[in-house]
Amino acid sequence: MDVNIYLYGTVTMGALGAIFAAILVIVSRVFAVETDPRVEQVEEALPGANCGACGEAGCSSFAVGVVEGRVPLDGCPVGGAALVEKLAEIMGETSMLGNSERQVAHVLCNGTRENAVELSRYEGIPTCVGAQNVGGGHKACSYGCLGLGDCVRACPFDAAEMDEDGIPRFNPARCTGCGKCVEACPRDIVVLTGVSRRNHIRCSAQLPAKEIRKVCKVGCIGCRQCVKACPEEAIVMDGKLAKMQYDKCTHQNECAPVCPMNTIQFIPENEWVKE
Amino acid sequence: MENLLLLFAGTVLINNFVLARFLGVCPYLGVSRQVDTAFGMGLATTFVMVIASVFTYLIYHLLLIPFGLEYLQIVAFILVISSLVQVVELFMQKMSPSLYRALGIFLPLITTNCAIMGLALLIIQEGYQFLEALVFALGAGVGFTLAIVLIAGIREQLDIADIPYALRGGAITLIIAGLMALAFSGLAGVV
């Protein structure tokens, strides 16, 4: 048995390793590419199993997709809800480009069971889309909330819940502004606004005053009182409906007291954030 | 020349790396949900296979044999393949971002793909010459691409098929993989 074989083996392998390491160092210096630091953060938060269950090639590819906005935050079936929260934290502020404020969801309707007239009792598939497809819904107002919770079910963060009065409430402390509820609503009455916005015109009905009074106790009758009252001219008429321009509103709350129908809501500070 | 063609066809269809030798089954099942990504994975694997076969061949014949270190081939090949893939990835990221986006994301996965290591070891075991090794590597890559694109196509159809509840997901995929291997085994002995 030749002793040299140990020597050769050690030296050759050592040299190979050293050479490759040197090449790698040089190449990584020469070909360094700046990447979005969030990609690394997202990749660190991921389980790292590279299982491909998300449909991407692996965790790093998933991370790139998340940062590019191509892949949904809840796309990783392994990580579950805890991971979604982490990713939302990493992506949170920048998911709404050009707007530094965090976005949260609001429903622009206050047609509770008490306020809104119901035409019929709906006993079909318990979803808003289902009700909408059966003769245009069971509520007299064809613009208002159907109250069957499509938005609540769409929410990946448990931020929405259906109140006992049949209107969903969104918890701004949990809402990440992902917009899933906005997409889910068949009547398009869920909107995203900045988390600090406190005046909301909670009606979406383009109906003349006479019709409104027949179908809802708190619908906008288009009287323009709020338009006149607003010192910032933040409220404009959109057809028969008053519309809030959130970027102009300064929360002086001149509008809510003058509304004869109590359509305009003023949220006192931290009412919902307290949880 | 005829030998090389036969070797190529045989590697692609008959001794298919995935379906006959059962090498590289991990990406075959993992990255086969969409035809697009499956094709990208196939291309990247082919690319790495060809390059890795060149380097492992040279290392083996110019370094390991002269020093009588054949018993270290696995260690040496791991070193070569993983470093090589890293270098290629870094190079690609800088020089050709579009190619990197198409292939690069698959490269780190391929480093640990047993099909690559299997290829390097098979080349030595079969005693191929340099040119034969190249053709063998190309055939292996094309065969892998063929297999993974085929199963991805089937899985895309399965997404809209009415599969019994108990078989959904991984179970049906394994059954499909088995059926494909059976189908390809029908070609055994042709070349």
Short mmCIF file of C-alpha atoms in Angstrom, two decimals:
data_model
loop_
_atom_site.label_atom_id
_atom_site.label_comp_id
_atom_site.label_asym_id
_atom_site.label_seq_id
_atom_site.Cartn_x
_atom_site.Cartn_y
_atom_site.Cartn_z
CA MET A 1 0.00 0.00 0.00
CA ASP A 2 1.48 3.22 -1.18
CA VAL A 3 1.45 6.01 1.41
CA ASN A 4 1.56 8.52 -1.40
CA ILE A 5 -2.07 7.79 -2.20
CA TYR A 6 -3.13 9.66 0.93
CA LEU A 7 -0.88 12.54 0.03
CA TYR A 8 -2.10 12.71 -3.57
CA GLY A 9 -5.73 12.49 -2.50
CA THR A 10 -5.46 15.19 0.13
CA VAL A 11 -3.42 17.55 -1.99
CA THR A 12 -5.46 17.08 -5.16
CA MET A 13 -8.82 17.49 -3.48
CA GLY A 14 -7.55 20.39 -1.38
CA ALA A 15 -6.18 22.11 -4.45
CA LEU A 16 -9.37 21.50 -6.43
CA GLY A 17 -11.45 22.93 -3.61
CA ALA A 18 -9.19 25.95 -3.22
CA ILE A 19 -9.15 26.65 -6.96
CA PHE A 20 -12.92 26.42 -7.26
CA ALA A 21 -13.40 28.58 -4.19
CA ALA A 22 -11.06 31.21 -5.63
CA ILE A 23 -12.87 31.13 -8.99
CA LEU A 24 -16.23 31.49 -7.26
CA VAL A 25 -15.07 34.44 -5.21
CA ILE A 26 -13.65 36.20 -8.26
CA VAL A 27 -16.69 35.51 -10.39
CA SER A 28 -19.12 36.65 -7.70
CA ARG A 29 -17.19 39.90 -7.35
CA VAL A 30 -16.92 40.53 -11.07
CA PHE A 31 -20.50 39.58 -11.86
CA ALA A 32 -22.19 41.02 -8.79
CA VAL A 33 -25.75 42.09 -9.51
CA GLU A 34 -27.78 44.33 -7.24
CA THR A 35 -31.04 42.75 -6.23
CA ASP A 36 -34.07 43.92 -4.33
CA PRO A 37 -33.28 43.28 -0.64
CA ARG A 38 -36.86 42.22 -0.10
CA VAL A 39 -36.28 39.15 -2.26
CA GLU A 40 -33.80 37.93 0.32
CA GLN A 41 -36.11 38.78 3.21
CA VAL A 42 -39.00 36.94 1.60
CA GLU A 43 -36.81 33.96 0.84
CA GLU A 44 -35.64 33.84 4.44
CA ALA A 45 -39.23 33.82 5.68
CA LEU A 46 -40.16 30.92 3.38
CA PRO A 47 -39.98 27.31 4.58
CA GLY A 48 -37.13 26.63 2.15
CA ALA A 49 -38.36 23.17 1.25
CA ASN A 50 -38.13 23.90 -2.49
CA CYS A 51 -41.09 21.59 -2.89
CA GLY A 52 -42.59 23.37 -5.89
CA ALA A 53 -46.12 23.03 -4.53
CA CYS A 54 -46.74 26.71 -5.30
CA GLY A 55 -46.17 26.08 -8.99
CA GLU A 56 -42.88 27.98 -9.01
CA ALA A 57 -39.53 26.32 -9.50
CA GLY A 58 -38.55 26.74 -5.88
CA CYS A 59 -38.54 29.06 -2.89
CA SER A 60 -36.19 31.62 -4.45
CA SER A 61 -38.31 31.82 -7.55
CA PHE A 62 -41.39 32.23 -5.35
CA ALA A 63 -39.66 35.05 -3.46
CA VAL A 64 -38.86 36.89 -6.69
CA GLY A 65 -42.46 36.41 -7.81
CA VAL A 66 -43.82 37.84 -4.57
CA VAL A 67 -41.65 40.93 -4.80
CA GLU A 68 -42.58 41.42 -8.45
CA GLY A 69 -46.23 41.03 -7.51
CA ARG A 70 -46.64 38.08 -9.85
CA VAL A 71 -47.26 35.54 -7.09
CA PRO A 72 -49.91 35.98 -4.37
CA LEU A 73 -48.70 36.28 -0.78
CA ASP A 74 -50.71 33.23 0.21
CA GLY A 75 -49.30 31.15 -2.66
CA CYS A 76 -47.18 28.93 -0.40
CA PRO A 77 -49.32 26.08 0.93
CA VAL A 78 -46.58 24.95 3.34
CA GLY A 79 -46.16 28.21 5.25
CA GLY A 80 -49.82 28.75 6.06
CA ALA A 81 -51.31 31.82 7.70
CA ALA A 82 -48.23 32.62 9.78
CA LEU A 83 -46.13 32.95 6.64
CA VAL A 84 -48.72 35.12 4.91
CA GLU A 85 -48.52 37.55 7.84
CA LYS A 86 -44.74 37.67 7.67
CA LEU A 87 -44.77 38.25 3.92
CA ALA A 88 -47.42 40.94 4.28
CA GLU A 89 -45.16 42.64 6.80
CA ILE A 90 -42.20 42.55 4.44
CA MET A 91 -44.23 43.62 1.42
CA GLY A 92 -46.76 45.68 3.40
CA GLU A 93 -45.96 49.30 2.77
CA THR A 94 -44.74 48.95 -0.76
CA SER A 95 -47.54 46.78 -2.06
CA MET A 96 -49.36 50.00 -2.96
CA LEU A 97 -46.85 51.81 -5.11
CA GLY A 98 -46.95 55.59 -5.12
CA ASN A 99 -49.03 55.75 -1.97
CA SER A 100 -47.12 55.66 1.26
CA GLU A 101 -50.20 55.16 3.40
CA ARG A 102 -51.42 51.71 4.31
CA GLN A 103 -54.66 50.82 2.53
CA VAL A 104 -57.62 49.25 4.26
CA ALA A 105 -61.02 48.09 3.05
CA HIS A 106 -64.37 49.76 3.63
CA VAL A 107 -67.80 48.82 2.44
CA LEU A 108 -69.67 51.79 0.97
CA CYS A 109 -73.13 50.74 2.09
CA ASN A 110 -74.91 50.84 5.40
CA GLY A 111 -77.93 48.85 4.28
CA THR A 112 -78.32 46.80 7.41
CA ARG A 113 -81.35 44.55 7.91
CA GLU A 114 -83.01 47.40 9.72
CA ASN A 115 -82.11 50.13 7.22
CA ALA A 116 -82.59 48.45 3.87
CA VAL A 117 -85.83 47.00 2.57
CA GLU A 118 -85.73 43.35 1.57
CA LEU A 119 -87.86 42.28 -1.35
CA SER A 120 -87.80 38.60 -0.64
CA ARG A 121 -86.15 35.96 1.46
CA TYR A 122 -83.17 34.36 -0.21
CA GLU A 123 -82.59 30.72 0.66
CA GLY A 124 -80.25 29.64 -2.13
CA ILE A 125 -76.52 29.10 -2.06
CA PRO A 126 -75.38 31.38 0.78
CA THR A 127 -73.07 33.64 -1.22
CA CYS A 128 -73.51 37.18 -2.52
CA VAL A 129 -72.76 36.02 -6.06
CA GLY A 130 -75.47 33.39 -5.71
CA ALA A 131 -78.03 35.90 -4.48
CA GLN A 132 -77.05 38.39 -7.17
CA ASN A 133 -77.65 35.79 -9.86
CA VAL A 134 -81.15 34.98 -8.65
CA GLY A 135 -83.21 37.88 -9.99
CA GLY A 136 -80.60 40.47 -9.07
CA GLY A 137 -80.57 39.92 -5.33
CA HIS A 138 -83.06 39.87 -2.50
CA LYS A 139 -82.69 43.51 -1.47
CA ALA A 140 -84.82 46.28 -2.87
CA CYS A 141 -81.74 48.41 -3.53
CA SER A 142 -79.88 47.01 -6.51
CA TYR A 143 -76.65 48.72 -5.46
CA GLY A 144 -76.42 47.80 -1.79
CA CYS A 145 -74.68 45.14 0.23
CA LEU A 146 -76.25 41.68 -0.01
CA GLY A 147 -74.86 40.75 3.37
CA LEU A 148 -73.91 37.16 2.58
CA GLY A 149 -70.24 37.64 3.23
CA ASP A 150 -68.34 36.94 -0.02
CA CYS A 151 -65.84 39.56 1.13
CA VAL A 152 -65.50 37.95 4.55
CA ARG A 153 -64.73 34.57 3.02
CA ALA A 154 -62.29 36.09 0.53
CA CYS A 155 -60.21 37.72 3.29
CA PRO A 156 -56.99 35.76 3.92
CA PHE A 157 -56.23 37.72 7.08
CA ASP A 158 -59.44 37.38 9.12
CA ALA A 159 -59.82 41.14 8.90
CA ALA A 160 -63.45 41.08 7.81
CA GLU A 161 -66.42 39.83 9.75
CA MET A 162 -70.14 39.92 9.18
CA ASP A 163 -71.93 42.03 11.76
CA GLU A 164 -75.18 40.83 13.22
CA ASP A 165 -76.97 43.59 11.33
CA GLY A 166 -75.94 42.06 8.00
CA ILE A 167 -73.15 44.43 6.91
CA PRO A 168 -69.48 43.40 6.92
CA ARG A 169 -66.99 45.25 9.09
CA PHE A 170 -63.32 45.47 8.25
CA ASN A 171 -60.75 45.60 10.99
CA PRO A 172 -58.09 48.10 9.88
CA ALA A 173 -55.61 46.63 12.35
CA ARG A 174 -55.61 43.37 10.43
CA CYS A 175 -56.41 44.52 6.91
CA THR A 176 -53.39 44.54 4.63
CA GLY A 177 -55.12 46.14 1.67
CA CYS A 178 -54.68 43.06 -0.50
CA GLY A 179 -57.93 43.79 -2.35
CA LYS A 180 -59.29 40.24 -2.32
CA CYS A 181 -62.59 41.50 -0.86
CA VAL A 182 -62.80 44.23 -3.50
CA GLU A 183 -62.59 41.56 -6.19
CA ALA A 184 -65.00 39.23 -4.41
CA CYS A 185 -67.86 41.72 -4.06
CA PRO A 186 -70.34 41.21 -6.92
CA ARG A 187 -71.69 44.74 -6.43
CA ASP A 188 -68.35 46.51 -6.34
CA ILE A 189 -69.07 48.42 -3.16
CA VAL A 190 -65.94 47.50 -1.22
CA VAL A 191 -63.18 50.08 -1.64
CA LEU A 192 -59.63 50.51 -0.41
CA THR A 193 -58.80 53.80 1.30
CA GLY A 194 -55.93 55.07 3.40
CA VAL A 195 -56.07 53.82 6.96
CA SER A 196 -56.31 57.38 8.34
CA ARG A 197 -59.45 58.24 6.30
CA ARG A 198 -62.31 58.76 8.74
CA ASN A 199 -65.19 60.21 6.74
CA HIS A 200 -66.99 57.76 4.50
CA ILE A 201 -70.10 58.23 2.40
CA ARG A 202 -71.64 54.86 2.95
CA CYS A 203 -73.91 54.59 -0.04
CA SER A 204 -73.27 53.46 -3.60
CA ALA A 205 -76.78 53.77 -5.01
CA GLN A 206 -77.28 55.77 -8.21
CA LEU A 207 -80.98 56.20 -7.53
CA PRO A 208 -83.23 59.27 -7.48
CA ALA A 209 -84.26 60.51 -4.04
CA LYS A 210 -87.77 59.09 -4.36
CA GLU A 211 -86.49 55.59 -5.07
CA ILE A 212 -83.90 55.76 -2.33
CA ARG A 213 -86.50 56.60 0.29
CA LYS A 214 -88.47 53.52 -0.74
CA VAL A 215 -85.57 51.09 -0.42
CA CYS A 216 -83.28 52.38 2.33
CA LYS A 217 -83.34 54.55 5.42
CA VAL A 218 -79.74 55.70 5.08
CA GLY A 219 -79.21 56.03 1.32
CA CYS A 220 -77.78 59.11 -0.38
CA ILE A 221 -80.62 61.22 -1.81
CA GLY A 222 -78.30 63.55 -3.69
CA CYS A 223 -79.30 66.67 -1.74
CA ARG A 224 -75.80 68.22 -2.00
CA GLN A 225 -75.78 69.39 1.60
CA CYS A 226 -72.42 67.73 2.17
CA VAL A 227 -70.99 69.15 -1.04
CA LYS A 228 -71.84 72.64 0.14
CA ALA A 229 -70.67 72.01 3.70
CA CYS A 230 -67.22 70.67 2.85
CA PRO A 231 -64.60 73.42 3.20
CA GLU A 232 -62.09 71.45 1.13
CA GLU A 233 -64.46 70.67 -1.74
CA ALA A 234 -63.62 67.04 -1.20
CA ILE A 235 -67.14 65.83 -1.98
CA VAL A 236 -68.41 65.90 -5.54
CA MET A 237 -71.58 64.68 -7.20
CA ASP A 238 -71.25 61.54 -9.27
CA GLY A 239 -74.62 61.40 -10.99
CA LYS A 240 -77.20 61.13 -8.24
CA LEU A 241 -74.67 60.13 -5.63
CA ALA A 242 -72.28 62.15 -3.45
CA LYS A 243 -68.72 60.85 -3.74
CA MET A 244 -65.82 61.37 -1.37
CA GLN A 245 -62.48 62.33 -2.87
CA TYR A 246 -60.33 60.83 -0.18
CA ASP A 247 -57.14 62.62 -1.16
CA LYS A 248 -58.75 65.99 -0.41
CA CYS A 249 -60.60 65.14 2.82
CA THR A 250 -59.02 66.59 5.96
CA HIS A 251 -61.39 65.01 8.50
CA GLN A 252 -62.99 68.23 9.67
CA ASN A 253 -66.26 66.34 9.77
CA GLU A 254 -68.42 69.14 8.43
CA CYS A 255 -70.28 66.72 6.20
CA ALA A 256 -71.63 64.03 8.51
CA PRO A 257 -73.74 66.34 10.74
CA VAL A 258 -75.48 68.00 7.78
CA CYS A 259 -76.47 64.77 6.03
CA PRO A 260 -80.24 64.43 6.40
CA MET A 261 -80.10 60.67 5.79
CA ASN A 262 -77.17 59.91 8.12
CA THR A 263 -75.37 58.36 5.16
CA ILE A 264 -72.01 59.85 6.01
CA GLN A 265 -70.07 58.07 8.64
CA PHE A 266 -67.42 59.64 10.84
CA ILE A 267 -65.09 57.16 12.51
CA PRO A 268 -63.69 58.57 15.76
CA GLU A 269 -60.00 57.94 16.12
CA ASN A 270 -58.99 54.34 16.73
CA GLU A 271 -62.51 53.09 17.05
CA TRP A 272 -61.75 49.88 15.20
CA VAL A 273 -58.02 49.73 15.67
CA LYS A 274 -58.47 48.96 19.36
CA GLU A 275 -59.64 45.49 18.24
CA MET B 1 -21.55 8.72 -36.79
CA GLU B 2 -24.28 6.10 -36.87
CA ASN B 3 -23.16 4.97 -33.45
CA LEU B 4 -23.54 8.45 -32.06
CA LEU B 5 -27.03 8.84 -33.51
CA LEU B 6 -28.07 5.51 -32.05
CA LEU B 7 -26.59 6.47 -28.72
CA PHE B 8 -28.51 9.75 -28.79
CA ALA B 9 -31.84 8.18 -29.71
CA GLY B 10 -31.31 5.38 -27.23
CA THR B 11 -30.59 7.81 -24.40
CA VAL B 12 -33.59 9.96 -25.19
CA LEU B 13 -36.20 7.28 -25.68
CA ILE B 14 -35.11 3.89 -24.42
CA ASN B 15 -32.72 4.50 -21.56
CA ASN B 16 -34.52 7.70 -20.63
CA PHE B 17 -32.93 9.10 -17.49
CA VAL B 18 -36.21 9.68 -15.70
CA LEU B 19 -38.43 6.93 -17.01
CA ALA B 20 -35.98 4.04 -17.34
CA ARG B 21 -33.13 4.87 -14.96
CA PHE B 22 -35.30 6.76 -12.43
CA LEU B 23 -32.78 9.55 -12.05
CA GLY B 24 -33.91 13.14 -11.48
CA VAL B 25 -37.35 12.13 -10.25
CA CYS B 26 -37.44 15.01 -7.75
CA PRO B 27 -37.76 17.87 -10.28
CA TYR B 28 -39.77 15.52 -12.51
CA LEU B 29 -42.51 15.48 -9.86
CA GLY B 30 -41.79 18.85 -8.28
CA VAL B 31 -41.50 21.26 -11.18
CA SER B 32 -44.04 19.71 -13.52
CA ARG B 33 -47.18 21.68 -12.74
CA GLN B 34 -46.95 23.93 -15.78
CA VAL B 35 -45.57 23.19 -19.21
CA ASP B 36 -43.73 26.53 -19.32
CA THR B 37 -41.74 26.04 -16.14
CA ALA B 38 -41.22 22.37 -16.92
CA PHE B 39 -39.70 23.29 -20.27
CA GLY B 40 -37.44 25.86 -18.59
CA MET B 41 -36.31 23.26 -16.09
CA GLY B 42 -35.66 20.81 -18.90
CA LEU B 43 -33.56 23.31 -20.84
CA ALA B 44 -31.55 24.32 -17.79
CA THR B 45 -30.92 20.68 -16.91
CA THR B 46 -29.78 19.89 -20.45
CA PHE B 47 -27.45 22.86 -20.36
CA VAL B 48 -25.88 21.86 -17.04
CA MET B 49 -25.66 18.22 -18.10
CA VAL B 50 -23.62 19.01 -21.21
CA ILE B 51 -21.27 21.38 -19.40
CA ALA B 52 -20.90 19.11 -16.38
CA SER B 53 -20.14 16.09 -18.55
CA VAL B 54 -17.30 17.99 -20.27
CA PHE B 55 -15.74 19.10 -17.00
CA THR B 56 -16.16 15.84 -15.11
CA TYR B 57 -14.74 13.95 -18.10
CA LEU B 58 -11.68 16.19 -18.18
CA ILE B 59 -11.19 16.11 -14.42
CA TYR B 60 -11.47 12.34 -14.37
CA HIS B 61 -9.11 11.64 -17.24
CA LEU B 62 -6.57 14.41 -16.70
CA LEU B 63 -6.48 14.55 -12.92
CA LEU B 64 -7.90 11.51 -11.18
CA ILE B 65 -6.49 8.75 -13.38
CA PRO B 66 -2.88 10.07 -13.52
CA PHE B 67 -2.80 10.30 -9.72
CA GLY B 68 -4.65 7.01 -9.22
CA LEU B 69 -7.49 8.74 -7.40
CA GLU B 70 -10.46 7.09 -9.16
CA TYR B 71 -11.96 6.22 -5.78
CA LEU B 72 -12.47 9.95 -5.12
CA GLN B 73 -14.58 10.48 -8.22
CA ILE B 74 -17.85 11.14 -6.37
CA VAL B 75 -16.30 13.76 -4.11
CA ALA B 76 -14.52 15.40 -7.03
CA PHE B 77 -17.66 15.42 -9.18
CA ILE B 78 -19.78 16.99 -6.44
CA LEU B 79 -17.18 19.71 -6.16
CA VAL B 80 -17.02 20.27 -9.89
CA ILE B 81 -20.74 20.26 -10.54
CA SER B 82 -21.77 22.53 -7.69
CA SER B 83 -19.03 25.08 -8.35
CA LEU B 84 -19.71 24.97 -12.06
CA VAL B 85 -23.41 25.62 -11.63
CA GLN B 86 -22.68 28.51 -9.29
CA VAL B 87 -20.29 30.09 -11.76
CA VAL B 88 -22.69 29.62 -14.66
CA GLU B 89 -25.51 31.14 -12.63
CA LEU B 90 -23.49 34.21 -11.63
CA PHE B 91 -22.23 34.63 -15.17
CA MET B 92 -25.71 34.36 -16.64
CA GLN B 93 -27.25 36.77 -14.15
CA LYS B 94 -24.87 39.47 -15.25
CA MET B 95 -24.41 38.81 -18.93
CA SER B 96 -27.87 37.71 -19.98
CA PRO B 97 -30.65 38.66 -17.55
CA SER B 98 -33.32 37.36 -19.91
CA LEU B 99 -31.74 33.94 -20.15
CA TYR B 100 -31.20 34.06 -16.38
CA ARG B 101 -34.88 34.70 -15.84
CA ALA B 102 -35.77 31.84 -18.13
CA LEU B 103 -33.27 29.29 -16.81
CA GLY B 104 -31.42 30.77 -13.87
CA ILE B 105 -34.04 30.15 -11.25
CA PHE B 106 -33.81 26.43 -11.94
CA LEU B 107 -30.06 26.23 -11.71
CA PRO B 108 -29.70 26.06 -7.90
CA LEU B 109 -32.17 23.19 -7.93
CA ILE B 110 -30.16 21.32 -10.50
CA THR B 111 -26.98 21.41 -8.41
CA THR B 112 -28.34 18.66 -6.25
CA ASN B 113 -30.13 16.81 -9.03
CA CYS B 114 -29.05 13.18 -8.99
CA ALA B 115 -29.47 12.98 -12.77
CA ILE B 116 -26.38 15.15 -13.20
CA MET B 117 -24.26 13.10 -10.84
CA GLY B 118 -25.67 9.91 -12.34
CA LEU B 119 -24.71 11.14 -15.80
CA ALA B 120 -21.14 11.89 -14.75
CA LEU B 121 -20.75 8.47 -13.12
CA LEU B 122 -22.41 6.62 -16.02
CA ILE B 123 -20.04 8.22 -18.52
CA ILE B 124 -17.12 6.80 -16.57
CA GLN B 125 -18.80 3.44 -15.97
CA GLU B 126 -19.67 2.94 -19.64
CA GLY B 127 -16.18 3.98 -20.70
CA TYR B 128 -17.38 6.56 -23.25
CA GLN B 129 -14.97 8.59 -25.35
CA PHE B 130 -15.16 12.37 -25.18
CA LEU B 131 -17.50 12.79 -28.16
CA GLU B 132 -19.68 9.91 -27.02
CA ALA B 133 -19.88 11.48 -23.55
CA LEU B 134 -21.07 14.76 -25.08
CA VAL B 135 -23.78 13.05 -27.15
CA PHE B 136 -24.79 10.95 -24.16
CA ALA B 137 -25.15 14.10 -22.01
CA LEU B 138 -27.17 15.87 -24.69
CA GLY B 139 -29.43 12.84 -25.06
CA ALA B 140 -29.90 12.62 -21.32
CA GLY B 141 -30.91 16.28 -21.17
CA VAL B 142 -33.30 16.02 -24.12
CA GLY B 143 -34.80 12.87 -22.62
CA PHE B 144 -35.30 14.62 -19.29
CA THR B 145 -36.93 17.59 -21.03
CA LEU B 146 -39.20 15.27 -23.00
CA ALA B 147 -40.32 13.40 -19.89
CA ILE B 148 -40.94 16.49 -17.75
CA VAL B 149 -42.80 18.39 -20.49
CA LEU B 150 -44.99 15.36 -21.19
CA ILE B 151 -45.99 14.93 -17.57
CA ALA B 152 -46.53 18.68 -17.16
CA GLY B 153 -48.93 18.60 -20.12
CA ILE B 154 -50.81 15.70 -18.56
CA ARG B 155 -50.92 17.41 -15.16
CA GLU B 156 -52.32 20.60 -16.70
CA GLN B 157 -55.16 18.49 -18.12
CA LEU B 158 -55.62 16.78 -14.75
CA ASP B 159 -56.27 20.12 -13.09
CA ILE B 160 -59.62 20.27 -14.85
CA ALA B 161 -60.36 16.55 -14.70
CA ASP B 162 -62.72 14.88 -12.26
CA ILE B 163 -60.25 12.91 -10.15
CA PRO B 164 -61.46 10.75 -7.24
CA TYR B 165 -60.93 12.69 -4.03
CA ALA B 166 -58.44 10.27 -2.50
CA LEU B 167 -56.17 10.38 -5.54
CA ARG B 168 -55.91 14.16 -5.95
CA GLY B 169 -52.51 15.82 -5.86
CA GLY B 170 -49.45 13.69 -5.30
CA ALA B 171 -51.13 10.30 -5.63
CA ILE B 172 -52.40 10.75 -9.18
CA THR B 173 -49.06 12.28 -10.19
CA LEU B 174 -47.19 9.20 -9.02
CA ILE B 175 -49.64 6.97 -10.88
CA ILE B 176 -49.14 9.01 -14.06
CA ALA B 177 -45.37 8.83 -13.64
CA GLY B 178 -45.60 5.05 -13.29
CA LEU B 179 -47.79 4.73 -16.37
CA MET B 180 -45.38 6.86 -18.39
CA ALA B 181 -42.45 4.70 -17.32
CA LEU B 182 -44.45 1.61 -18.35
CA ALA B 183 -45.25 3.16 -21.72
CA PHE B 184 -41.61 3.99 -22.38
CA SER B 185 -40.54 0.49 -21.34
CA GLY B 186 -42.38 -0.68 -24.46
CA LEU B 187 -39.46 0.76 -26.45
CA ALA B 188 -36.90 -1.36 -24.63
CA GLY B 189 -34.76 -3.44 -26.96
CA VAL B 190 -35.52 -1.44 -30.11
CA VAL B 191 -31.96 -0.13 -30.39
#
